Coordinates of C-alpha atoms in Angstrom, one line a residue:
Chain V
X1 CA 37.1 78.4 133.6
X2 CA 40.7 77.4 133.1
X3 CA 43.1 79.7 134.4
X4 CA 45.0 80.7 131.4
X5 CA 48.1 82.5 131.2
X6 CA 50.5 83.5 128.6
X7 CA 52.9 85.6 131.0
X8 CA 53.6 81.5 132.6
X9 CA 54.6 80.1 129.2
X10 CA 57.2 83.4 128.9
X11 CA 58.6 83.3 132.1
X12 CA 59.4 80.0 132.5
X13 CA 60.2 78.4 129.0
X14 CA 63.2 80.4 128.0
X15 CA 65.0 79.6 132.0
X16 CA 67.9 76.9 132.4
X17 CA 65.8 74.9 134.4
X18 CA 61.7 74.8 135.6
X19 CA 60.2 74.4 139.1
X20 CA 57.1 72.8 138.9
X21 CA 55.1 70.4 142.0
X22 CA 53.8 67.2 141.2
X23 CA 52.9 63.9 142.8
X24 CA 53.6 60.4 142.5
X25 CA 52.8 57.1 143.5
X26 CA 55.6 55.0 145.3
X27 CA 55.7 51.7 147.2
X28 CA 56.6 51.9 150.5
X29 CA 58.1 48.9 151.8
X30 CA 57.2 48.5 155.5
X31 CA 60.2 47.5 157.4
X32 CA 59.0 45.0 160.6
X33 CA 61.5 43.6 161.7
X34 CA 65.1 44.1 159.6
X35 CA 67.6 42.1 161.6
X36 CA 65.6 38.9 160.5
X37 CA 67.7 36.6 158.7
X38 CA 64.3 36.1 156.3
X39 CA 64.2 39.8 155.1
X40 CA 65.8 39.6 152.1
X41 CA 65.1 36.3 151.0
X42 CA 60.9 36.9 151.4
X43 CA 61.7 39.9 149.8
X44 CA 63.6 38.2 146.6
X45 CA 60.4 35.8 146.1
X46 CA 58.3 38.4 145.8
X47 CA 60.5 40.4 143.2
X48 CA 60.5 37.5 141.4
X49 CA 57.2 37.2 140.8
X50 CA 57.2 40.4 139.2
X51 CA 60.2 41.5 138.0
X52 CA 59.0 44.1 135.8
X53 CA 56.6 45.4 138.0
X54 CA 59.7 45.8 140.6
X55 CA 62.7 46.9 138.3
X56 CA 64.1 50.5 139.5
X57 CA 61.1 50.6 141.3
X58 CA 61.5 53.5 144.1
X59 CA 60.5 52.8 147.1
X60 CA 59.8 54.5 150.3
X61 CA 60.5 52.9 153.7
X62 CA 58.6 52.9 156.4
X63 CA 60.2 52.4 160.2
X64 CA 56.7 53.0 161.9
X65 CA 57.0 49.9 163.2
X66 CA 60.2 50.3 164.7
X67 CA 60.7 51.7 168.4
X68 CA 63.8 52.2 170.5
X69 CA 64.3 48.5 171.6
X70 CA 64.3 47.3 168.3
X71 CA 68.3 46.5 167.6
X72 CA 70.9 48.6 165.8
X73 CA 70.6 47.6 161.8
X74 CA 73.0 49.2 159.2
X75 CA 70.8 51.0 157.2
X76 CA 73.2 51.7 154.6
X77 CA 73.6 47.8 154.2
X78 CA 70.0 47.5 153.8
X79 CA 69.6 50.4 150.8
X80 CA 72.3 48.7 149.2
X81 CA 70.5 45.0 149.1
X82 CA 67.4 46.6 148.3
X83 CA 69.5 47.6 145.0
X84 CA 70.7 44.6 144.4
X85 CA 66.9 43.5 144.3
X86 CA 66.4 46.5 141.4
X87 CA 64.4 48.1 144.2
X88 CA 65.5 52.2 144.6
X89 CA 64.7 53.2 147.5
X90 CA 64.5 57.3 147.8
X91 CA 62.7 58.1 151.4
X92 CA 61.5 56.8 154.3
X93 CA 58.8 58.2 157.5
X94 CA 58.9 57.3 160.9
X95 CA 61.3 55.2 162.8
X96 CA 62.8 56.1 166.8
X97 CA 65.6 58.7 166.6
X98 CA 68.7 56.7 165.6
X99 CA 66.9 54.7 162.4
X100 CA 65.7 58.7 161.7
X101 CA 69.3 59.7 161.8
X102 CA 70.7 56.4 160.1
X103 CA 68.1 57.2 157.1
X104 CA 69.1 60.6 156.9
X105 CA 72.8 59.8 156.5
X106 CA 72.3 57.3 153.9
X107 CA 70.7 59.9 151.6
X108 CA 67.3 58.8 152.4
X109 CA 64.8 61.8 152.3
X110 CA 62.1 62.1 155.2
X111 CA 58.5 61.5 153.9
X112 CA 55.5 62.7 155.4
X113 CA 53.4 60.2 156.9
X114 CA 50.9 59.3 155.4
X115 CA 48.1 56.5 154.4
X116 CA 49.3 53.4 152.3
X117 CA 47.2 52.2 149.0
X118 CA 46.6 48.7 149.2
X119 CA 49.9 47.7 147.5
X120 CA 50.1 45.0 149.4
X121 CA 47.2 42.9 148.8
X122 CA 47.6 43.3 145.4
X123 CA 51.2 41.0 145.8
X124 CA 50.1 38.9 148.7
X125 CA 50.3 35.5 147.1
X126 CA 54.1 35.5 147.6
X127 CA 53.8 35.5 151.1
X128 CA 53.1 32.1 150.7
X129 CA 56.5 30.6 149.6
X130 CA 54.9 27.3 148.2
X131 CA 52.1 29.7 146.5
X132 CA 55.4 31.3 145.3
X133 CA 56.3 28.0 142.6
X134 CA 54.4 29.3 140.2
X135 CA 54.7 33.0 139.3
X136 CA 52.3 35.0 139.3
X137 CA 52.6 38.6 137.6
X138 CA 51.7 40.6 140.7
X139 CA 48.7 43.4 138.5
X140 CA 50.4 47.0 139.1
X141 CA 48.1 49.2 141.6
X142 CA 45.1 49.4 139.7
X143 CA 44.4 53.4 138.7
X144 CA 41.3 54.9 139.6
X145 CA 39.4 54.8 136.4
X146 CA 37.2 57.3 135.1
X147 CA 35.2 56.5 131.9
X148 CA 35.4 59.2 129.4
X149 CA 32.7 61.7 128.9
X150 CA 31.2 61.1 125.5
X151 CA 29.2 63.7 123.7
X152 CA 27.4 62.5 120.5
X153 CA 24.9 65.9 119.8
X154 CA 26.6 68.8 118.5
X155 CA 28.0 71.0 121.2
X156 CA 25.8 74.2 120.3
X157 CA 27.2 77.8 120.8
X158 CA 27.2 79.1 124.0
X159 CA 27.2 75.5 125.6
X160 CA 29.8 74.4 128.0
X161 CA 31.0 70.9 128.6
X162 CA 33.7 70.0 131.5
X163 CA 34.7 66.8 131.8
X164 CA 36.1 66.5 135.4
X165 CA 39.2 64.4 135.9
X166 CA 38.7 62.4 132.4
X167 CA 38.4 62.6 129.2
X168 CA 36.5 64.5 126.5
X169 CA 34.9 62.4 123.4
X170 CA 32.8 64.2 121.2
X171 CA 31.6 62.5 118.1
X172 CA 29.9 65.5 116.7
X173 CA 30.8 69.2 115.4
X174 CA 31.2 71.4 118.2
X175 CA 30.0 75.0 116.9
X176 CA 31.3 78.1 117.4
X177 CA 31.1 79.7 120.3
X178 CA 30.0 76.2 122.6
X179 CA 33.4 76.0 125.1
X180 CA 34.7 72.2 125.9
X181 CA 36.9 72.1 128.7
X182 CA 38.5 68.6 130.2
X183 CA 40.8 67.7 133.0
X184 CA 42.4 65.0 130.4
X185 CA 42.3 65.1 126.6
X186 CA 39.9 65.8 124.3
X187 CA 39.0 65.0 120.7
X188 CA 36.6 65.8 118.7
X189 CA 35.4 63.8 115.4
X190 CA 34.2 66.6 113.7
X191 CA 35.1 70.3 113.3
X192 CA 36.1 71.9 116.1
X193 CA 34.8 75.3 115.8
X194 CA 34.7 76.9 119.7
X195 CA 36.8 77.0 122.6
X196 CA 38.7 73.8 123.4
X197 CA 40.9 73.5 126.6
X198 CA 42.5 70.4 127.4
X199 CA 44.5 69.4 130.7
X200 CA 42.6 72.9 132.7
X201 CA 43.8 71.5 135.9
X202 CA 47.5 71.4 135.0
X203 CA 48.0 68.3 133.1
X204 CA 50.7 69.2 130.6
X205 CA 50.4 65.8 129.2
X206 CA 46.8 66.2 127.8
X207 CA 45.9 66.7 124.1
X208 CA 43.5 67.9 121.8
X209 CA 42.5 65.8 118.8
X210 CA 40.0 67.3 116.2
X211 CA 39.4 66.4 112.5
X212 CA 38.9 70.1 111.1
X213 CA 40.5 72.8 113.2
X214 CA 38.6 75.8 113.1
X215 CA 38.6 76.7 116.9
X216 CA 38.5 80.2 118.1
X217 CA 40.9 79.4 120.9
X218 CA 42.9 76.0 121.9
X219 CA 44.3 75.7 125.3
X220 CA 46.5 72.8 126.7
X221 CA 47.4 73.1 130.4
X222 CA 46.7 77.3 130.4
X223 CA 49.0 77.8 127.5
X224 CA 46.7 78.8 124.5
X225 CA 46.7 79.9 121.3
X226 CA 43.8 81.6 119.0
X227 CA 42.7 81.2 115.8
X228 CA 44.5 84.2 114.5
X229 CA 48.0 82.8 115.0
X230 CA 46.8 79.1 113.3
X231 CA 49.1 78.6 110.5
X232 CA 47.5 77.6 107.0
X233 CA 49.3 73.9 107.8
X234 CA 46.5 73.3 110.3
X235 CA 44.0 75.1 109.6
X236 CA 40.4 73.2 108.9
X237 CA 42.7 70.0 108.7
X238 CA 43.0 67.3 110.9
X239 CA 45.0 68.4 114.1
X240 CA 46.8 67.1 117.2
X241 CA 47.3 69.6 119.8
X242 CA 50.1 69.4 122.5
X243 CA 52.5 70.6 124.6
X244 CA 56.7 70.1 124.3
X245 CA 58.9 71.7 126.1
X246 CA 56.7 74.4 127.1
X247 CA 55.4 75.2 123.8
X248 CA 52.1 74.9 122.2
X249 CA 52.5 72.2 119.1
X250 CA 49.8 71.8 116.4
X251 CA 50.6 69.0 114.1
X252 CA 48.5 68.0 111.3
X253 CA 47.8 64.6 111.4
Chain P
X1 CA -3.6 65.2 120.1
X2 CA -2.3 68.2 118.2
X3 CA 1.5 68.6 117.4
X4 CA 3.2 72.0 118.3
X5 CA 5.6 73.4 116.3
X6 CA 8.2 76.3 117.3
X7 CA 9.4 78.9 114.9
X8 CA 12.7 80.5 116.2
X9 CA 15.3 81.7 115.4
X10 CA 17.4 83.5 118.4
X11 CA 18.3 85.9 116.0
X12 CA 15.2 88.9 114.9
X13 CA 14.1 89.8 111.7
X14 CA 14.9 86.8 110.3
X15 CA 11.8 85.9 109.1
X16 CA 10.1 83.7 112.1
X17 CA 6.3 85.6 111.8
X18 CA 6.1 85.3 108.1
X19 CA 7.0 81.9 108.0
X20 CA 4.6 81.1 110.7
X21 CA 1.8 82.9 109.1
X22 CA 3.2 81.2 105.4
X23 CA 3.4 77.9 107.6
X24 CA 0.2 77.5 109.3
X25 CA -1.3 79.0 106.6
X26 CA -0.1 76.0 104.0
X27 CA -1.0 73.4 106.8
X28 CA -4.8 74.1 107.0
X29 CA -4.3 73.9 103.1
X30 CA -3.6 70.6 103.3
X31 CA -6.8 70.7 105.1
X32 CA -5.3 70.5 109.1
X33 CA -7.0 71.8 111.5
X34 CA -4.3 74.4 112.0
X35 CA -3.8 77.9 114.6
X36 CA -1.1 80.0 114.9
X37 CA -0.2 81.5 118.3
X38 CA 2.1 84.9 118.6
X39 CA 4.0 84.6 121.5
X40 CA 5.8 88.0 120.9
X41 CA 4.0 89.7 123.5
X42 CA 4.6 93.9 123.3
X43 CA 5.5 93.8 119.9
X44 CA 2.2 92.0 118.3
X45 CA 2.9 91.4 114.6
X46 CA 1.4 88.5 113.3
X47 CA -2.3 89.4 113.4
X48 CA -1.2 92.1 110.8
X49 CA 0.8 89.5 108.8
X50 CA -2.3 87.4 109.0
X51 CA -4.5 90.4 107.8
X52 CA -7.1 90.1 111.5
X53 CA -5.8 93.5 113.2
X54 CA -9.1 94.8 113.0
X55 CA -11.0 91.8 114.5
X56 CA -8.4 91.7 117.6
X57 CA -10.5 91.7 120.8
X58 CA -9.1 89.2 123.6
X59 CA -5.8 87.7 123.4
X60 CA -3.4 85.1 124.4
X61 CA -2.6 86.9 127.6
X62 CA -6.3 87.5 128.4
X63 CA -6.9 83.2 128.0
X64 CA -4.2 82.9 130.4
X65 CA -5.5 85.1 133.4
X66 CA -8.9 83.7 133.0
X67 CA -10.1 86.8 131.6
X68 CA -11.5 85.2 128.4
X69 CA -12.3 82.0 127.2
X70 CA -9.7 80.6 124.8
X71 CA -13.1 80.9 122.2
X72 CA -13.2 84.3 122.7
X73 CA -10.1 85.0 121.5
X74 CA -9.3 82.5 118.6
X75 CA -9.5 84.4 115.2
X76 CA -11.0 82.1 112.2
X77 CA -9.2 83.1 109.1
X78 CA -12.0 84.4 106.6
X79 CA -9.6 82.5 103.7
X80 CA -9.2 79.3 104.8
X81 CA -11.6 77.5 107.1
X82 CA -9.1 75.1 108.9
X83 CA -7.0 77.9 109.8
X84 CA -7.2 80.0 113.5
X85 CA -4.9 83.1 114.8
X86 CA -4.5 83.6 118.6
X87 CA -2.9 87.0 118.5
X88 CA -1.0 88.7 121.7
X89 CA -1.6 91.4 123.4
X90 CA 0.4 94.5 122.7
X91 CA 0.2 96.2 126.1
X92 CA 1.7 93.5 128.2
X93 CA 5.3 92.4 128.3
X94 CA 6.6 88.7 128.6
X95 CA 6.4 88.4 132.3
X96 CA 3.3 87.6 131.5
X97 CA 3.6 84.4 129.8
X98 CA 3.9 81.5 132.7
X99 CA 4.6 78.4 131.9
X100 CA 1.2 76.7 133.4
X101 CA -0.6 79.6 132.2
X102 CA 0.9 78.5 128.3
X103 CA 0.3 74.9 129.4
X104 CA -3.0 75.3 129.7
X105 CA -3.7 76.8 126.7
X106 CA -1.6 74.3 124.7
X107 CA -3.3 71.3 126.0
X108 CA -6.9 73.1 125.2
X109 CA -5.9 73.5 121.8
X110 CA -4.2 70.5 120.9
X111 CA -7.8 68.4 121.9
X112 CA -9.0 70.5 118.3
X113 CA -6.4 71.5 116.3
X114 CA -4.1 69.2 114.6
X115 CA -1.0 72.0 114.4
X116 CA -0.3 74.6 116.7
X117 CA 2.4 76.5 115.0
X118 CA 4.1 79.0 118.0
X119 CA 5.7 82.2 116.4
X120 CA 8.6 82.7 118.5
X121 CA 9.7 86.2 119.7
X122 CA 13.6 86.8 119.1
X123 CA 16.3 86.2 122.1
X124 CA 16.8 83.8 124.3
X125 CA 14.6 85.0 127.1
X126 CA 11.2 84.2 128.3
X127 CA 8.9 85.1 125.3
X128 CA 11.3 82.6 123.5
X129 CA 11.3 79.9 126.0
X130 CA 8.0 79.4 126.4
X131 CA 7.5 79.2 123.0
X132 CA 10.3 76.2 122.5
X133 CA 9.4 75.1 125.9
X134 CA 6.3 72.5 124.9
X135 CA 7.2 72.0 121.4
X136 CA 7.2 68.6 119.3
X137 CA 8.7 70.2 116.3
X138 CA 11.4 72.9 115.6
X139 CA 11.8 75.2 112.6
X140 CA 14.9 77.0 112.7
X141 CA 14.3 80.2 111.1
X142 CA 17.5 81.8 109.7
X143 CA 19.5 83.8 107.0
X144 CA 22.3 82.8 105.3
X145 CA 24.4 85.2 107.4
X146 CA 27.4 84.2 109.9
X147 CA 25.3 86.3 113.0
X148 CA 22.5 84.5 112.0
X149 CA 23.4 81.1 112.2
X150 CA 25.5 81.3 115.0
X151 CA 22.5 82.6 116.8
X152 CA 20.5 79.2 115.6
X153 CA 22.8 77.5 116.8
X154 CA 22.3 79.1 120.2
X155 CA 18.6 78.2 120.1
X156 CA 18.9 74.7 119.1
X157 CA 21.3 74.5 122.1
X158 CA 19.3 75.7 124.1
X159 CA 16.2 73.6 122.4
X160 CA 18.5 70.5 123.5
X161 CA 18.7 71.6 126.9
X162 CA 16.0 73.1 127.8
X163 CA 12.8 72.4 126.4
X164 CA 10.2 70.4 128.0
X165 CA 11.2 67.1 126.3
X166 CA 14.7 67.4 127.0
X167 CA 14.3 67.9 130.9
X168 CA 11.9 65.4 131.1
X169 CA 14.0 62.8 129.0
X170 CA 11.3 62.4 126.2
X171 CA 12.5 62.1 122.6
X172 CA 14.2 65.2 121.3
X173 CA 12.5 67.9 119.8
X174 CA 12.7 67.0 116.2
X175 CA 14.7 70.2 114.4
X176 CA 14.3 71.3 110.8
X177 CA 16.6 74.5 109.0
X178 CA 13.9 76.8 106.9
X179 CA 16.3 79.4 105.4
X180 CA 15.1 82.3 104.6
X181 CA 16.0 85.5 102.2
X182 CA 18.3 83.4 100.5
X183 CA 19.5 85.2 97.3
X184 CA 21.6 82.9 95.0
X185 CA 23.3 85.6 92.8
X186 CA 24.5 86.6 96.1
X187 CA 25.8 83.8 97.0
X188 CA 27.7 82.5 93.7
X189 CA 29.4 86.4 94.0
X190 CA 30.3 85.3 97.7
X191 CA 28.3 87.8 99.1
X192 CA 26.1 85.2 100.9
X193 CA 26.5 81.9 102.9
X194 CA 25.8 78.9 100.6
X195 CA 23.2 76.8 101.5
X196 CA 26.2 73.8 102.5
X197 CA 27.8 76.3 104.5
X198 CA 25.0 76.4 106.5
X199 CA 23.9 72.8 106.9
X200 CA 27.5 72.1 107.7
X201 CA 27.5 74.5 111.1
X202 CA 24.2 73.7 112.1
X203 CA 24.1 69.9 111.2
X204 CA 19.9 69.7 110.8
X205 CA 17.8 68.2 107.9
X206 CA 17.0 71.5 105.3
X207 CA 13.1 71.8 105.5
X208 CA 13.3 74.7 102.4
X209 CA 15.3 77.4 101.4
X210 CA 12.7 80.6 101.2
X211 CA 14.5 82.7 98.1
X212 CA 14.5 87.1 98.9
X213 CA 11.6 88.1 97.5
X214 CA 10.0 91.5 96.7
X215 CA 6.5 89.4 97.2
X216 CA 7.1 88.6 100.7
X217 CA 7.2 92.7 101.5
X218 CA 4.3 92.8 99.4
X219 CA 2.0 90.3 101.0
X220 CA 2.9 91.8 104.6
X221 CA 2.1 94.8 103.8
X222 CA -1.7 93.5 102.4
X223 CA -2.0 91.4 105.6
X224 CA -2.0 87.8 103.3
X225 CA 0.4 85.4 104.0
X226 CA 2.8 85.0 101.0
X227 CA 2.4 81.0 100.6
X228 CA -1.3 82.5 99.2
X229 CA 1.0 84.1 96.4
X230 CA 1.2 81.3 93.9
X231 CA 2.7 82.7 91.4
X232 CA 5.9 83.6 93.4
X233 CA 9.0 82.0 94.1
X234 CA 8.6 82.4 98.0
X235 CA 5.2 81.5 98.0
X236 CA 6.0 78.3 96.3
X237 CA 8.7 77.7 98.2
X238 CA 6.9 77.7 101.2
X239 CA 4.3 75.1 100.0
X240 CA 7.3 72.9 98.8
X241 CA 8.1 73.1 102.7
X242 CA 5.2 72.4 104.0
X243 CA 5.2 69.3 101.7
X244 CA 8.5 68.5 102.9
X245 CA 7.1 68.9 106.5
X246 CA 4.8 66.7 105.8
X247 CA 6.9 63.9 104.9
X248 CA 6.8 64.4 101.1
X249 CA 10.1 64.3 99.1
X250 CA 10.2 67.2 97.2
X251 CA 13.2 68.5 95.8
X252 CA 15.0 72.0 96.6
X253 CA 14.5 74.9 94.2
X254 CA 15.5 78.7 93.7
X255 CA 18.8 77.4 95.1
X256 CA 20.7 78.3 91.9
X257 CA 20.2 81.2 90.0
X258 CA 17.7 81.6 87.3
X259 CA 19.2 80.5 83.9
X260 CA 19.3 83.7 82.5
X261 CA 17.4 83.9 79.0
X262 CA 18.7 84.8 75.6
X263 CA 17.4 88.1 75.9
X264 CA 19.1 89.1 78.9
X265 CA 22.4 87.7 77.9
X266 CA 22.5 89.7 74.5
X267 CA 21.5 92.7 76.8
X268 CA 24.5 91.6 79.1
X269 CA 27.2 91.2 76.1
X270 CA 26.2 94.3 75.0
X271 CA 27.3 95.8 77.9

């Protein structure tokens, strides 16, 4: 099921650097109108209300809005008051030509367009400056939660269990030869005596957590190790299974 | 409404026919109405454990084409009155058990019989599934070997997943350990899973541990099942399981090996 590979873990971990994709979520701050003598003191409210939430924050700015009559701003000036808010911004999308070019040579990167959560909502009390008196810790954007997948039989041999995009909670011995595979973590409150692989869609940051290892093979991410390479320190002991720095870890607990 | 019990295993030669046979035997003891089916169709066995081979006309196959009433083919033990056989047919192959045709049967018996005990084929394949499929109770059959357990643990998973009270979201299948051809010299020289060992992998209640026994071979080969030996360990083991079964609290022996007497332990310092 998880595409596991050794040759990765070789290539890549003894290199100066590592090229890797990943995603993240950024604000994007929707520029409407920049030459208004309000921009930055709206804007300042708002921070305030939740300065933590906003500190280094990167942001992406989006000149969508913006056509070719808008007037000539200094976009440069504008990066450099969005620092002094503790706001970073790092891209921007859209905009008429000279914004485009103005972004560009203010070390802005172009962003694909695309959809925009609903950041917004989530801080719209500060729009309202008397609203504003009191602050209100703006929540940050809520994650899509997914409930664990919890497993209180034994996980019998030649069984399979995938939890997709969560988490893996198995209260029970899972025997040899049963496979449990997650997207996220997984731990097991018993002996872990089959096939455990954590993070099979890529997350390096998953773990595995058992209270006796005894697995035939552990995976974290596609790196894996099995049973014949477990040191004495961890085996049938209490385990926590990770990665760092492109190695597999096993830590007794 | 009769209860059926499954004897399995996953694993063959493990000892799933003569601990039906023992089994169903020791029930109608206790004076249930008791029958034992063989589900192992092609390689028909328990009518010779059960000492009928000579009174085998219809079968289990033949009640579920229609070709005989289920009357016709029941065997009464001559032994024990409570006690019935449905034996197989050799000729056929497992294809032949469908799952309305086992049904069927099932439900005609359990109107007069309080225990249907099912002796399971080996494998995970049809003969196997049908016998697990309608089954109230479990006995998990197995040695105290490492190929042996791991293949109970298959069939409990699979019990768990695909027997008629899991996929219709009833209560589980209640599951019991019977293990069998335990030797416990063997196991204090490490030769042999220990009894713990076991429990701990397949994490079930231990119904009885069945010790190896030279009377088990013995009673096959007479056609009597060996709970009808008394005077043997196995035999009484068994009945100490079905007492167990039954809800009895009876406490586990030939688990540790026989204190050796004084004679044998001059012979052995001799030595």
């Amino acid at each position: 099921m998880a595409a596991v590979s050794s040759a990765r873990q070789g290539a890549d971990r003894d290199g100066p650097f590592q090229l890797r994709g990943n995603s993240f979520t950024m604000m994007v701050l929707k520029v409407n109108d920049p030459a208004s003598p309000d921009f930055f003191t709206q804007l300042a409210v708002k921070v305030r209300q939740a300065p933590n939430f906003f500190r280094n924050a990167p942001v992406v700015l989006d000149f969508e809005e913006l056509t070719e009559d808008t007037p000539r701003f200094d976009i440069a000036a504008l990066v450099t008051n969005l620092r002094a808010l503790y706001l970073l911004p790092v891209g921007f999308r859209g905009g008429p030509r000279p914004v485009h070019e103005g972004a560009l040579a203010a070390g802005l990167t172009p962003m694909p367009a695309g959809r925009a959560a609903k950041l917004e909502s989530a801080a719209t009390p500060a729009a309202d400056p008397q609203a504003g008196a009191a602050p209100i810790p703006a929540p940050p954007p809520e994650p899509i939660y997914r409930p664990a997948l919890l497993v209180t039989e034994p996980v019998r041999s030649g069984q399979q269990i995938y939890a997709e995009k969560t988490d893996l909670v198995i209260t029970a011995p899972v025997s040899p030869g049963a496979e449990v595979v997650a997207d996220g973590n997984i731990h097991v409150y018993g002996a872990l005596r089959g096939r455990a692989l954590a993070g099979v869609s890529g997350d390096t940051n998953a773990r595995i957590f058992c209270h006796s290892l005894e697995a035939e093979v552990v995976s974290v991410a596609g790196l894996y190790r099995v049973s014949e390479d477990f040191g004495n320190d961890v085996l049938k002991k209490p385990v926590q299974i990770f990665l760092r720095d492109g190695y597999l870890h096993m830590e007794p607990q | 409404m009769g209860k059926i019990i499954v004897m399995t295993s996953g694993k063959g030669g493990v000892g799933k026919t003569t601990s039906s046979a023992a089994f169903a035997t020791g029930l109608a003891l206790r004076g249930f109405k008791t029958v034992v089916i063989d589900f192992d169709v092609g390689l028909r066995n328990l009518d010779l454990i059960m000492g009928c081979e000579r009174r085998v006309v219809f079968d289990f196959i033949n009640v579920i084409n229609g070709e005989a009433k289920l009357s016709q083919a029941l065997i009464k033990d001559k032994r024990i009155d409570n006690l019935s056989i449905l034996p197989t047919s050799q000729t056929r192959d497992k294809d032949a058990l469908t799952r309305e045709g086992v049904e069927k049967v099932l439900n005609e018996l359990s109107k007069d019989f309080d225990y249907i005990v099912c002796d399971s084929p080996a494998g995970i394949e049809r003969g196997a599934l049908m016998a697990l499929y309608f089954a109230d109770h479990a006995v998990i059959v197995t040695n105290p070997e490492v190929s042996s357990v791991r293949d109970s643990d298959r069939i409990l998973g699979v019990l768990a997943s695909r027997s008629r009270r899991a996929e219709q979201g009833l209560e589980p299948v209640t599951q019991q350990l019977l293990l069998t051809r335990y030797d416990p010299e063997r196991v204090e020289r490490g030769e042999m899973l220990k009894v713990d060992d076991v429990l701990e992998i397949l994490a079930i209640p231990l119904l009885g541990v069945i010790p190896e026994s030279q009377a088990v071979l013995r009673a096959s080969n007479v056609g009597m099942p060996v709970i009808l030996d008394e005077a043997s360990n196995a035999g009484q083991a068994y009945l100490d399981s079905v007492s167990r079964f039954l809800g009895e609290d009876v406490e586990h022996r030939f688990v540790t090996p026989q204190k050796k007497g004084l004679f044998s332990r001059l012979l052995r310092r001799s030595a």
